[in-house]
DNA sequence: AGTTGACATGTCAGAAGTTACATAGTGAGG
DNA sequence: CCTCACTATGTAACTTCTGACATGTCAACT
């Protein structure tokens, strides 16, 4: 029996990005480029990464034995690498999923609201009116996506892409929350008086 | 007339954390320690920083001329430094406030939902039941805070701490969103069937 | 007398994330 | 023919953020 060569994948701790990539790979094998595209929607509503972060992370996952890769000589200057999740990668993902998450979200829009009274009220109201408009557009877009998914049966928890639907539902909730809040805040700043929350802005 | 010594504060770009600290300092002068306490609530619901990040950032803000500091010899091994925002710091903050924010929020809880079907449904449902309970507790806490603030007139946009109230309102919206979503998701995972969103979970 | 926790400020190593640099083939439109 | 966009993978420099190390006083509790 050979000496122990390394302490192996079982003890390797992964980064959040690593688990995000493993999650994407549960949908099937993909190249780094495809993963870069896939972190745009719906995952991108709550997690983003550039290709410059994804490629090195895939190399780390491969070193840990959590993904396998096969190279195909392609047209470009480098060979195309297709990654697939391994049994130990899936086990690691499963173990991570059931750990109750504690990380607090970070929101620049809310941070700006904290100092809202330091800026010109009209200019600041414009910022939140703009935000309300953007969130309304996103909301409409997300609701169309949700309709399409429901028609495809993705709202069923046994559907392999149910996770896409679940993330989209959170996107809808979030945009609704942002929309209501931004409208209220804009009304406050515009009128200069307290506005009851949830009240329709009487213009 | 002396030669130009530096390109000065006017051209200095600040980090988001720098602006967060300036926002806190609009409430009045504070020490690094006090700022560390103040990024806990309500700002901490949407932006956090450790003291190891705050002290160097304050030094950078001072170098840019955006804050002033006075030292008082204290009891500890080092002198206590009290920081105050300067006129150019306030101008920089005002300029930053009206830039429409674009940064997407990051949420680990939503990321886990993306891969929810890879884990044991019962274990995963427990994660979201726990999340629903935590968000309900936070919501109750935030609503009490909001009541206290309303009683103190902080819901008036002319109140100097209106920003605290605005941030808290977003906290309430967010926790409501998380609560509804987590309950829905837990019901989906528990029953193994599609659950209409917003439906009360008939247990 | 000893311990714990709050006050108070800092540094350092490393992880995580962004921006820019670098390379190169294919197909569509002007 | 030229440019542009898309495919495809990587590196390097830099900023941001976390966790651990480091120091020292004072008041309350045991």
CSV table of C-alpha atoms (C1' of nucleotides) in Angstrom, one decimal:
chain,number,residue,atom,x,y,z
A,1,UNK,CA,0.0,0.0,0.0
A,2,UNK,CA,1.4,3.3,-1.1
A,3,UNK,CA,1.9,6.2,1.4
A,4,UNK,CA,-0.8,8.7,1.6
A,5,UNK,CA,-0.2,11.1,-1.3
A,6,UNK,CA,-2.5,14.0,-0.3
A,7,UNK,CA,-5.3,14.8,2.0
A,8,UNK,CA,-7.6,14.9,-1.0
A,9,UNK,CA,-10.9,16.3,-1.9
A,10,UNK,CA,-12.7,15.2,1.2
A,11,UNK,CA,-11.1,17.9,3.3
A,12,UNK,CA,-10.9,20.6,0.6
A,13,UNK,CA,-13.0,23.7,1.4
A,14,UNK,CA,-14.6,25.3,-1.5
A,15,UNK,CA,-15.3,28.9,-2.2
A,16,UNK,CA,-18.9,30.1,-2.9
A,17,UNK,CA,-18.0,30.6,-6.5
A,18,UNK,CA,-16.8,27.0,-6.7
A,19,UNK,CA,-20.2,25.8,-5.4
A,20,UNK,CA,-22.0,28.1,-7.8
A,21,UNK,CA,-20.1,26.5,-10.7
A,22,UNK,CA,-20.8,23.0,-9.4
A,23,UNK,CA,-24.5,23.9,-9.2
A,24,UNK,CA,-24.3,25.0,-12.9
A,25,UNK,CA,-22.6,21.7,-13.8
A,26,UNK,CA,-25.4,19.7,-12.3
A,27,UNK,CA,-27.4,20.8,-15.4
A,28,UNK,CA,-24.8,19.0,-17.5
A,29,UNK,CA,-21.2,19.4,-18.7
A,30,UNK,CA,-20.1,22.8,-20.0
A,31,UNK,CA,-17.1,24.8,-21.0
A,32,UNK,CA,-15.7,27.7,-19.1
A,33,UNK,CA,-17.1,30.0,-21.7
A,34,UNK,CA,-20.6,28.4,-21.4
A,35,UNK,CA,-20.5,28.8,-17.6
A,36,UNK,CA,-19.6,32.5,-18.1
A,37,UNK,CA,-22.7,32.9,-20.2
A,38,UNK,CA,-24.9,30.9,-17.8
A,39,UNK,CA,-24.0,33.0,-14.7
A,40,UNK,CA,-25.9,35.8,-16.4
A,41,UNK,CA,-29.5,34.6,-15.9
A,42,UNK,CA,-31.2,33.7,-13.7
A,43,UNK,CA,-28.2,33.0,-11.4
A,44,UNK,CA,-26.8,36.4,-12.3
A,45,UNK,CA,-29.7,38.1,-10.6
A,46,UNK,CA,-28.0,37.1,-7.3
A,47,UNK,CA,-24.5,36.0,-8.2
A,48,UNK,CA,-22.1,37.1,-10.9
A,49,UNK,CA,-18.5,36.3,-11.9
A,50,UNK,CA,-16.2,37.2,-14.8
A,51,UNK,CA,-14.5,34.7,-17.0
A,52,UNK,CA,-11.2,35.8,-15.4
A,53,UNK,CA,-12.5,34.4,-12.1
A,54,UNK,CA,-14.2,31.3,-13.5
A,55,UNK,CA,-11.2,29.8,-15.4
A,56,UNK,CA,-8.9,29.7,-12.4
A,57,UNK,CA,-11.7,28.4,-10.2
A,58,UNK,CA,-12.4,25.6,-12.6
A,59,UNK,CA,-8.7,24.7,-12.4
A,60,UNK,CA,-9.0,24.6,-8.6
A,61,UNK,CA,-12.1,22.4,-8.8
A,62,UNK,CA,-10.3,20.0,-11.1
A,63,UNK,CA,-7.3,19.9,-8.8
A,64,UNK,CA,-9.7,19.0,-5.9
A,65,UNK,CA,-11.2,16.2,-8.0
A,66,UNK,CA,-14.7,17.8,-8.0
A,67,UNK,CA,-14.8,18.2,-11.8
A,68,UNK,CA,-13.4,16.3,-14.7
A,69,UNK,CA,-12.4,17.9,-18.0
A,70,UNK,CA,-11.9,16.7,-21.5
A,71,UNK,CA,-10.1,18.7,-24.2
A,72,UNK,CA,-11.2,18.9,-27.8
A,73,UNK,CA,-8.9,20.6,-30.3
A,74,UNK,CA,-10.9,23.5,-31.5
A,75,UNK,CA,-10.6,26.3,-34.0
A,76,UNK,CA,-9.1,28.9,-31.7
A,77,UNK,CA,-5.6,29.2,-30.3
A,78,UNK,CA,-6.3,26.9,-27.4
A,79,UNK,CA,-8.1,23.6,-27.0
A,80,UNK,CA,-11.7,23.7,-25.8
A,81,UNK,CA,-12.2,22.1,-22.3
A,82,UNK,CA,-15.5,20.6,-21.3
A,83,UNK,CA,-16.0,20.2,-17.6
A,84,UNK,CA,-18.3,17.7,-15.8
A,85,UNK,CA,-19.1,17.4,-12.1
A,86,UNK,CA,-17.7,14.2,-10.4
A,87,UNK,CA,-19.3,12.0,-7.7
A,88,UNK,CA,-17.1,13.7,-5.1
A,89,UNK,CA,-18.0,17.1,-6.4
A,90,UNK,CA,-21.7,16.3,-6.1
A,91,UNK,CA,-21.2,15.1,-2.6
A,92,UNK,CA,-19.3,18.3,-1.7
A,93,UNK,CA,-22.1,20.4,-3.2
A,94,UNK,CA,-24.8,18.5,-1.3
A,95,UNK,CA,-22.9,19.0,2.0
A,96,UNK,CA,-22.6,22.7,1.3
A,97,UNK,CA,-26.3,23.1,0.3
A,98,UNK,CA,-27.6,22.1,3.8
A,99,UNK,CA,-25.4,24.5,5.7
A,100,UNK,CA,-27.7,27.4,6.7
A,101,UNK,CA,-26.3,30.5,5.0
A,102,UNK,CA,-25.5,33.5,7.1
A,103,UNK,CA,-23.9,36.0,4.7
A,104,UNK,CA,-25.7,39.3,4.6
A,105,UNK,CA,-26.5,40.8,1.2
A,106,UNK,CA,-24.9,44.0,0.2
A,107,UNK,CA,-26.9,46.7,-1.5
A,108,UNK,CA,-25.4,49.9,-2.8
A,109,UNK,CA,-28.9,51.4,-3.5
A,110,UNK,CA,-29.9,51.1,0.1
A,111,UNK,CA,-26.5,52.5,1.2
A,112,UNK,CA,-27.2,55.6,-0.8
A,113,UNK,CA,-30.6,56.0,0.8
A,114,UNK,CA,-28.8,56.2,4.2
A,115,UNK,CA,-27.3,59.5,3.2
A,116,UNK,CA,-30.2,60.6,1.1
A,117,UNK,CA,-30.8,63.8,3.1
A,118,UNK,CA,-27.3,65.0,2.4
A,119,UNK,CA,-28.0,65.5,-1.3
A,120,UNK,CA,-30.4,67.8,-3.2
A,121,UNK,CA,-33.9,66.3,-2.7
A,122,UNK,CA,-34.9,66.7,-6.3
A,123,UNK,CA,-31.8,65.1,-7.7
A,124,UNK,CA,-32.1,62.3,-5.1
A,125,UNK,CA,-35.8,61.8,-5.9
A,126,UNK,CA,-34.8,61.4,-9.6
A,127,UNK,CA,-32.4,58.6,-8.6
A,128,UNK,CA,-35.2,56.6,-6.9
A,129,UNK,CA,-37.7,57.4,-9.7
A,130,UNK,CA,-35.2,55.9,-12.1
A,131,UNK,CA,-34.7,52.9,-9.9
A,132,UNK,CA,-38.5,52.4,-9.7
A,133,UNK,CA,-38.7,52.4,-13.5
A,134,UNK,CA,-35.8,50.0,-13.9
A,135,UNK,CA,-37.2,47.6,-11.3
A,136,UNK,CA,-40.7,47.7,-13.0
A,137,UNK,CA,-39.1,46.8,-16.4
A,138,UNK,CA,-37.1,43.9,-14.8
A,139,UNK,CA,-40.2,42.8,-13.0
A,140,UNK,CA,-42.2,42.6,-16.2
A,141,UNK,CA,-39.4,40.7,-17.8
A,142,UNK,CA,-39.0,38.2,-15.0
A,143,UNK,CA,-42.8,37.6,-14.9
A,144,UNK,CA,-42.7,36.7,-18.6
A,145,UNK,CA,-39.9,34.3,-17.9
A,146,UNK,CA,-41.8,32.7,-15.1
A,147,UNK,CA,-44.9,32.3,-17.3
A,148,UNK,CA,-42.7,30.5,-19.9
A,149,UNK,CA,-41.2,28.3,-17.2
A,150,UNK,CA,-44.6,27.4,-15.7
A,151,UNK,CA,-45.8,26.4,-19.2
A,152,UNK,CA,-42.7,24.1,-19.4
A,153,UNK,CA,-43.4,22.5,-16.1
A,154,UNK,CA,-40.3,24.0,-14.4
A,155,UNK,CA,-42.4,25.1,-11.4
A,156,UNK,CA,-42.5,21.4,-10.4
A,157,UNK,CA,-39.9,20.6,-7.7
A,158,UNK,CA,-39.1,17.3,-9.5
A,159,UNK,CA,-38.2,19.1,-12.7
A,160,UNK,CA,-34.3,19.1,-13.1
A,161,UNK,CA,-34.4,22.9,-13.6
A,162,UNK,CA,-36.7,23.7,-10.8
A,163,UNK,CA,-33.8,25.7,-9.3
A,164,UNK,CA,-34.0,28.2,-12.1
A,165,UNK,CA,-37.6,28.8,-11.3
A,166,UNK,CA,-36.9,29.2,-7.6
A,167,UNK,CA,-34.2,31.7,-8.2
A,168,UNK,CA,-36.5,33.6,-10.6
A,169,UNK,CA,-39.2,33.7,-7.9
A,170,UNK,CA,-36.8,35.4,-5.6
A,171,UNK,CA,-35.9,37.8,-8.4
A,172,UNK,CA,-39.6,38.7,-8.7
A,173,UNK,CA,-40.0,39.2,-4.9
A,174,UNK,CA,-36.9,41.3,-4.8
A,175,UNK,CA,-37.9,43.6,-7.7
A,176,UNK,CA,-41.3,44.0,-6.2
A,177,UNK,CA,-39.7,45.0,-2.9
A,178,UNK,CA,-37.3,47.4,-4.6
A,179,UNK,CA,-40.1,48.9,-6.7
A,180,UNK,CA,-42.4,49.6,-3.8
A,181,UNK,CA,-39.6,51.0,-1.7
A,182,UNK,CA,-38.1,53.2,-4.4
A,183,UNK,CA,-41.6,54.7,-5.2
A,184,UNK,CA,-42.2,55.4,-1.5
A,185,UNK,CA,-38.7,57.0,-1.0
A,186,UNK,CA,-39.1,59.1,-4.2
A,187,UNK,CA,-42.5,60.4,-2.9
A,188,UNK,CA,-41.0,61.2,0.5
A,189,UNK,CA,-38.1,63.2,-1.1
A,190,UNK,CA,-40.3,64.9,-3.6
A,191,UNK,CA,-43.0,66.1,-1.2
A,192,UNK,CA,-40.7,66.7,1.8
A,193,UNK,CA,-43.3,65.1,4.1
A,194,UNK,CA,-43.7,61.7,5.7
A,195,UNK,CA,-45.5,59.3,3.3
A,196,UNK,CA,-47.3,56.3,4.7
A,197,UNK,CA,-45.6,53.2,3.4
A,198,UNK,CA,-47.6,51.3,0.8
A,199,UNK,CA,-49.8,54.2,0.0
A,200,UNK,CA,-50.3,54.9,-3.7
A,201,UNK,CA,-48.4,58.1,-4.6
A,202,UNK,CA,-51.1,60.7,-5.1
A,203,UNK,CA,-49.5,62.8,-7.9
B,1,UNK,CA,3.0,81.1,-6.1
B,2,UNK,CA,4.2,77.6,-5.2
B,3,UNK,CA,4.3,74.8,-7.7
B,4,UNK,CA,1.3,72.4,-7.7
B,5,UNK,CA,2.0,69.9,-5.0
B,6,UNK,CA,-0.6,67.2,-5.8
B,7,UNK,CA,-3.7,66.7,-7.9
B,8,UNK,CA,-5.7,66.7,-4.6
B,9,UNK,CA,-9.0,65.6,-3.4
B,10,UNK,CA,-11.0,66.8,-6.4
B,11,UNK,CA,-9.8,64.0,-8.5
B,12,UNK,CA,-9.6,61.3,-5.8
B,13,UNK,CA,-12.0,58.4,-6.5
B,14,UNK,CA,-13.5,56.8,-3.4
B,15,UNK,CA,-14.4,53.2,-2.6
B,16,UNK,CA,-17.9,52.3,-1.7
B,17,UNK,CA,-16.8,51.7,1.9
B,18,UNK,CA,-15.3,55.2,1.9
B,19,UNK,CA,-18.7,56.7,1.0
B,20,UNK,CA,-20.4,54.5,3.6
B,21,UNK,CA,-18.1,56.0,6.3
B,22,UNK,CA,-18.7,59.5,5.0
B,23,UNK,CA,-22.4,58.9,5.2
B,24,UNK,CA,-22.1,57.8,8.8
B,25,UNK,CA,-20.0,60.9,9.6
B,26,UNK,CA,-22.8,63.2,8.3
B,27,UNK,CA,-24.5,62.2,11.6
B,28,UNK,CA,-21.6,63.8,13.5
B,29,UNK,CA,-18.0,63.2,14.4
B,30,UNK,CA,-17.0,59.6,15.5
B,31,UNK,CA,-14.0,57.4,16.2
B,32,UNK,CA,-13.1,54.4,14.2
B,33,UNK,CA,-14.5,52.2,17.0
B,34,UNK,CA,-17.8,54.0,17.0
B,35,UNK,CA,-18.1,53.7,13.2
B,36,UNK,CA,-17.4,50.0,13.6
B,37,UNK,CA,-20.4,49.7,16.0
B,38,UNK,CA,-22.6,51.9,13.7
B,39,UNK,CA,-22.1,49.7,10.6
B,40,UNK,CA,-24.1,47.1,12.5
B,41,UNK,CA,-27.6,48.5,12.4
B,42,UNK,CA,-29.4,49.6,10.4
B,43,UNK,CA,-26.6,50.1,7.8
B,44,UNK,CA,-25.3,46.6,8.5
B,45,UNK,CA,-28.5,45.1,7.1
B,46,UNK,CA,-27.1,46.1,3.7
B,47,UNK,CA,-23.4,46.9,4.2
B,48,UNK,CA,-20.9,45.6,6.6
B,49,UNK,CA,-17.2,46.1,7.3
B,50,UNK,CA,-14.8,45.0,10.0
B,51,UNK,CA,-12.6,47.3,11.9
B,52,UNK,CA,-9.6,46.0,10.0
B,53,UNK,CA,-11.0,47.6,6.9
B,54,UNK,CA,-12.4,50.7,8.5
B,55,UNK,CA,-9.2,52.0,10.1
B,56,UNK,CA,-7.1,52.0,6.9
B,57,UNK,CA,-10.0,53.5,5.0
B,58,UNK,CA,-10.3,56.3,7.4
B,59,UNK,CA,-6.6,57.0,6.9
B,60,UNK,CA,-7.2,57.1,3.1
B,61,UNK,CA,-10.1,59.5,3.6
B,62,UNK,CA,-7.9,61.7,5.8
B,63,UNK,CA,-5.2,61.7,3.1
B,64,UNK,CA,-7.7,62.8,0.5
B,65,UNK,CA,-8.8,65.6,2.7
B,66,UNK,CA,-12.4,64.2,3.0
B,67,UNK,CA,-12.2,63.9,6.8
B,68,UNK,CA,-10.3,65.7,9.6
B,69,UNK,CA,-9.2,64.0,12.8
B,70,UNK,CA,-8.3,65.2,16.3
B,71,UNK,CA,-6.4,63.0,18.7
B,72,UNK,CA,-7.2,62.8,22.4
B,73,UNK,CA,-4.7,60.9,24.6
B,74,UNK,CA,-6.9,58.1,26.0
B,75,UNK,CA,-6.4,55.4,28.6
B,76,UNK,CA,-5.3,52.7,26.1
B,77,UNK,CA,-2.0,52.1,24.4
B,78,UNK,CA,-2.9,54.5,21.5
B,79,UNK,CA,-4.5,57.9,21.3
B,80,UNK,CA,-8.2,58.0,20.5
B,81,UNK,CA,-8.9,59.7,17.1
B,82,UNK,CA,-12.2,61.4,16.4
B,83,UNK,CA,-13.0,61.9,12.7
B,84,UNK,CA,-15.3,64.6,11.2
B,85,UNK,CA,-16.4,65.0,7.6
B,86,UNK,CA,-14.9,68.1,5.8
B,87,UNK,CA,-16.6,70.4,3.2
B,88,UNK,CA,-14.8,68.6,0.3
B,89,UNK,CA,-15.8,65.2,1.8
B,90,UNK,CA,-19.4,66.3,1.9
B,91,UNK,CA,-19.1,67.5,-1.7
B,92,UNK,CA,-17.6,64.2,-2.8
B,93,UNK,CA,-20.4,62.3,-1.0
B,94,UNK,CA,-23.1,64.4,-2.7
B,95,UNK,CA,-21.6,63.8,-6.1
B,96,UNK,CA,-21.5,60.0,-5.5
B,97,UNK,CA,-25.1,59.9,-4.1
B,98,UNK,CA,-26.7,61.0,-7.4
B,99,UNK,CA,-24.9,58.4,-9.6
B,100,UNK,CA,-27.5,55.7,-10.3
B,101,UNK,CA,-26.2,52.5,-8.7
B,102,UNK,CA,-25.7,49.5,-10.9
B,103,UNK,CA,-24.0,46.9,-8.7
B,104,UNK,CA,-26.1,43.7,-8.4
B,105,UNK,CA,-26.7,42.3,-5.0
B,106,UNK,CA,-25.3,38.9,-4.1
B,107,UNK,CA,-27.3,36.4,-2.1
B,108,UNK,CA,-26.0,33.0,-1.0
B,109,UNK,CA,-29.4,31.9,0.1
B,110,UNK,CA,-30.7,32.3,-3.5
B,111,UNK,CA,-27.7,30.6,-4.9
B,112,UNK,CA,-28.4,27.5,-2.8
B,113,UNK,CA,-31.9,27.4,-4.1
B,114,UNK,CA,-30.5,27.1,-7.6
B,115,UNK,CA,-29.2,23.7,-6.8
B,116,UNK,CA,-31.9,22.7,-4.3
B,117,UNK,CA,-33.0,19.6,-6.3
B,118,UNK,CA,-29.4,18.2,-5.9
B,119,UNK,CA,-29.9,17.7,-2.1
B,120,UNK,CA,-32.2,15.6,0.0
B,121,UNK,CA,-35.6,17.3,-0.2
B,122,UNK,CA,-36.3,17.0,3.5
B,123,UNK,CA,-33.0,18.4,4.5
B,124,UNK,CA,-33.3,21.2,2.0
B,125,UNK,CA,-36.8,22.0,3.2
B,126,UNK,CA,-35.5,22.3,6.7
B,127,UNK,CA,-33.0,24.9,5.5
B,128,UNK,CA,-35.8,27.1,4.1
B,129,UNK,CA,-38.1,26.5,7.1
B,130,UNK,CA,-35.2,27.7,9.3
B,131,UNK,CA,-34.7,30.7,7.0
B,132,UNK,CA,-38.4,31.6,7.1
B,133,UNK,CA,-38.3,31.5,10.9
B,134,UNK,CA,-35.2,33.7,11.1
B,135,UNK,CA,-36.7,36.2,8.7
B,136,UNK,CA,-39.9,36.3,10.7
B,137,UNK,CA,-38.0,37.2,13.8
B,138,UNK,CA,-35.9,39.8,12.1
B,139,UNK,CA,-39.1,41.3,10.5
B,140,UNK,CA,-40.8,41.6,14.0
B,141,UNK,CA,-37.6,43.3,15.3
B,142,UNK,CA,-37.4,45.7,12.4
B,143,UNK,CA,-41.1,46.6,12.7
B,144,UNK,CA,-40.6,47.5,16.4
B,145,UNK,CA,-37.6,49.7,15.4
B,146,UNK,CA,-39.7,51.4,12.8
B,147,UNK,CA,-42.5,52.1,15.3
B,148,UNK,CA,-40.0,53.7,17.6
B,149,UNK,CA,-38.6,55.8,14.8
B,150,UNK,CA,-42.0,56.9,13.7
B,151,UNK,CA,-42.8,58.0,17.2
B,152,UNK,CA,-39.5,60.1,17.2
B,153,UNK,CA,-40.4,61.7,13.9
B,154,UNK,CA,-37.7,60.0,11.9
B,155,UNK,CA,-40.1,59.1,9.1
B,156,UNK,CA,-40.0,62.8,8.1
B,157,UNK,CA,-37.7,63.4,5.2
B,158,UNK,CA,-36.4,66.6,6.9
B,159,UNK,CA,-35.3,64.7,10.0
B,160,UNK,CA,-31.5,64.4,10.0
B,161,UNK,CA,-31.7,60.6,10.6
B,162,UNK,CA,-34.4,60.0,8.0
B,163,UNK,CA,-31.8,57.8,6.2
B,164,UNK,CA,-31.9,55.3,9.1
B,165,UNK,CA,-35.6,55.0,8.6
B,166,UNK,CA,-35.3,54.6,4.8
B,167,UNK,CA,-32.8,51.8,5.2
B,168,UNK,CA,-34.9,50.1,7.8
B,169,UNK,CA,-37.9,50.2,5.4
B,170,UNK,CA,-35.9,48.4,2.8
B,171,UNK,CA,-34.9,45.9,5.5
B,172,UNK,CA,-38.6,45.3,6.2
B,173,UNK,CA,-39.4,44.9,2.5
B,174,UNK,CA,-36.5,42.5,2.1
B,175,UNK,CA,-37.3,40.3,5.1
B,176,UNK,CA,-41.0,40.1,4.0
B,177,UNK,CA,-39.8,39.0,0.5
B,178,UNK,CA,-37.4,36.4,2.0
B,179,UNK,CA,-40.1,35.1,4.3
B,180,UNK,CA,-42.7,34.6,1.6
B,181,UNK,CA,-40.2,33.0,-0.7
B,182,UNK,CA,-38.7,30.7,1.9
B,183,UNK,CA,-42.1,29.5,3.0
B,184,UNK,CA,-43.1,28.8,-0.6
B,185,UNK,CA,-39.9,27.0,-1.4
B,186,UNK,CA,-40.1,24.9,1.7
B,187,UNK,CA,-43.7,23.9,0.8
B,188,UNK,CA,-42.6,23.0,-2.7
B,189,UNK,CA,-39.7,20.8,-1.4
B,190,UNK,CA,-41.8,19.3,1.3
B,191,UNK,CA,-44.8,18.3,-0.8
B,192,UNK,CA,-42.8,17.5,-4.0
B,193,UNK,CA,-45.5,19.2,-6.0
B,194,UNK,CA,-45.8,22.7,-7.6
B,195,UNK,CA,-47.2,25.2,-5.1
B,196,UNK,CA,-48.9,28.4,-6.3
B,197,UNK,CA,-46.9,31.4,-5.2
B,198,UNK,CA,-48.4,33.4,-2.3
B,199,UNK,CA,-50.8,30.6,-1.4
B,200,UNK,CA,-50.9,30.0,2.4
B,201,UNK,CA,-49.2,26.7,3.1
B,202,UNK,CA,-52.1,24.4,4.0
B,203,UNK,CA,-50.4,22.1,6.6
C,1,DA,C1',-7.1,38.0,43.1
C,2,DG,C1',-8.5,36.5,38.6
C,3,DT,C1',-11.5,36.5,34.7
C,4,DT,C1',-14.5,38.4,31.4
C,5,DG,C1',-16.2,42.0,28.4
C,6,DA,C1',-16.2,46.6,26.6
C,7,DC,C1',-13.2,50.2,24.9
C,8,DA,C1',-9.7,51.4,21.4
C,9,DT,C1',-6.4,51.2,17.3
C,10,DG,C1',-3.7,49.1,14.4
C,11,DT,C1',-1.0,45.4,11.0
C,12,DC,C1',-0.5,41.3,8.1
C,13,DA,C1',-1.5,37.3,5.2
C,14,DG,C1',-4.4,35.6,2.2
C,15,DA,C1',-8.9,35.0,-0.3
C,16,DA,C1',-12.2,37.0,-3.5
C,17,DG,C1',-13.3,39.9,-7.2
C,18,DT,C1',-12.5,43.5,-11.1
C,19,DT,C1',-10.2,45.4,-15.0
C,20,DA,C1',-7.2,45.2,-18.5
C,21,DC,C1',-3.9,42.6,-21.4
C,22,DA,C1',-3.2,38.8,-24.7
C,23,DT,C1',-4.2,35.5,-28.5
C,24,DA,C1',-6.6,33.6,-32.4
C,25,DG,C1',-10.3,31.4,-35.5
C,26,DT,C1',-15.1,31.9,-37.8
C,27,DG,C1',-19.0,34.1,-40.0
C,28,DA,C1',-21.9,38.1,-41.1
C,29,DG,C1',-22.6,42.7,-42.9
C,30,DG,C1',-20.9,46.8,-45.1
D,1,DC,C1',-11.6,43.6,-48.3
D,2,DC,C1',-12.4,45.3,-43.8
D,3,DT,C1',-14.5,45.5,-39.6
D,4,DC,C1',-17.3,43.8,-36.1
D,5,DA,C1',-19.1,40.4,-33.0
D,6,DC,C1',-18.9,35.9,-31.2
D,7,DT,C1',-16.4,31.9,-29.8
D,8,DA,C1',-12.7,30.4,-26.5
D,9,DT,C1',-9.0,30.4,-22.8
D,10,DG,C1',-5.9,32.2,-20.2
D,11,DT,C1',-2.6,35.8,-17.2
D,12,DA,C1',-1.4,40.0,-14.5
D,13,DA,C1',-2.1,43.9,-11.7
D,14,DC,C1',-4.9,45.7,-8.6
D,15,DT,C1',-8.7,46.6,-5.2
D,16,DT,C1',-11.6,44.8,-1.6
D,17,DC,C1',-12.7,42.1,2.2
D,18,DT,C1',-11.9,38.5,5.9
D,19,DG,C1',-9.6,36.4,9.8
D,20,DA,C1',-6.0,36.3,12.7
D,21,DC,C1',-2.4,38.6,15.4
D,22,DA,C1',-1.0,42.3,18.5
D,23,DT,C1',-1.4,45.6,22.5
D,24,DG,C1',-3.2,47.8,26.6
D,25,DT,C1',-6.8,50.1,30.0
D,26,DC,C1',-10.8,50.0,32.9
D,27,DA,C1',-15.0,48.4,35.3
D,28,DA,C1',-17.9,44.6,36.7
D,29,DC,C1',-18.4,40.2,38.4
D,30,DT,C1',-16.7,35.9,40.8
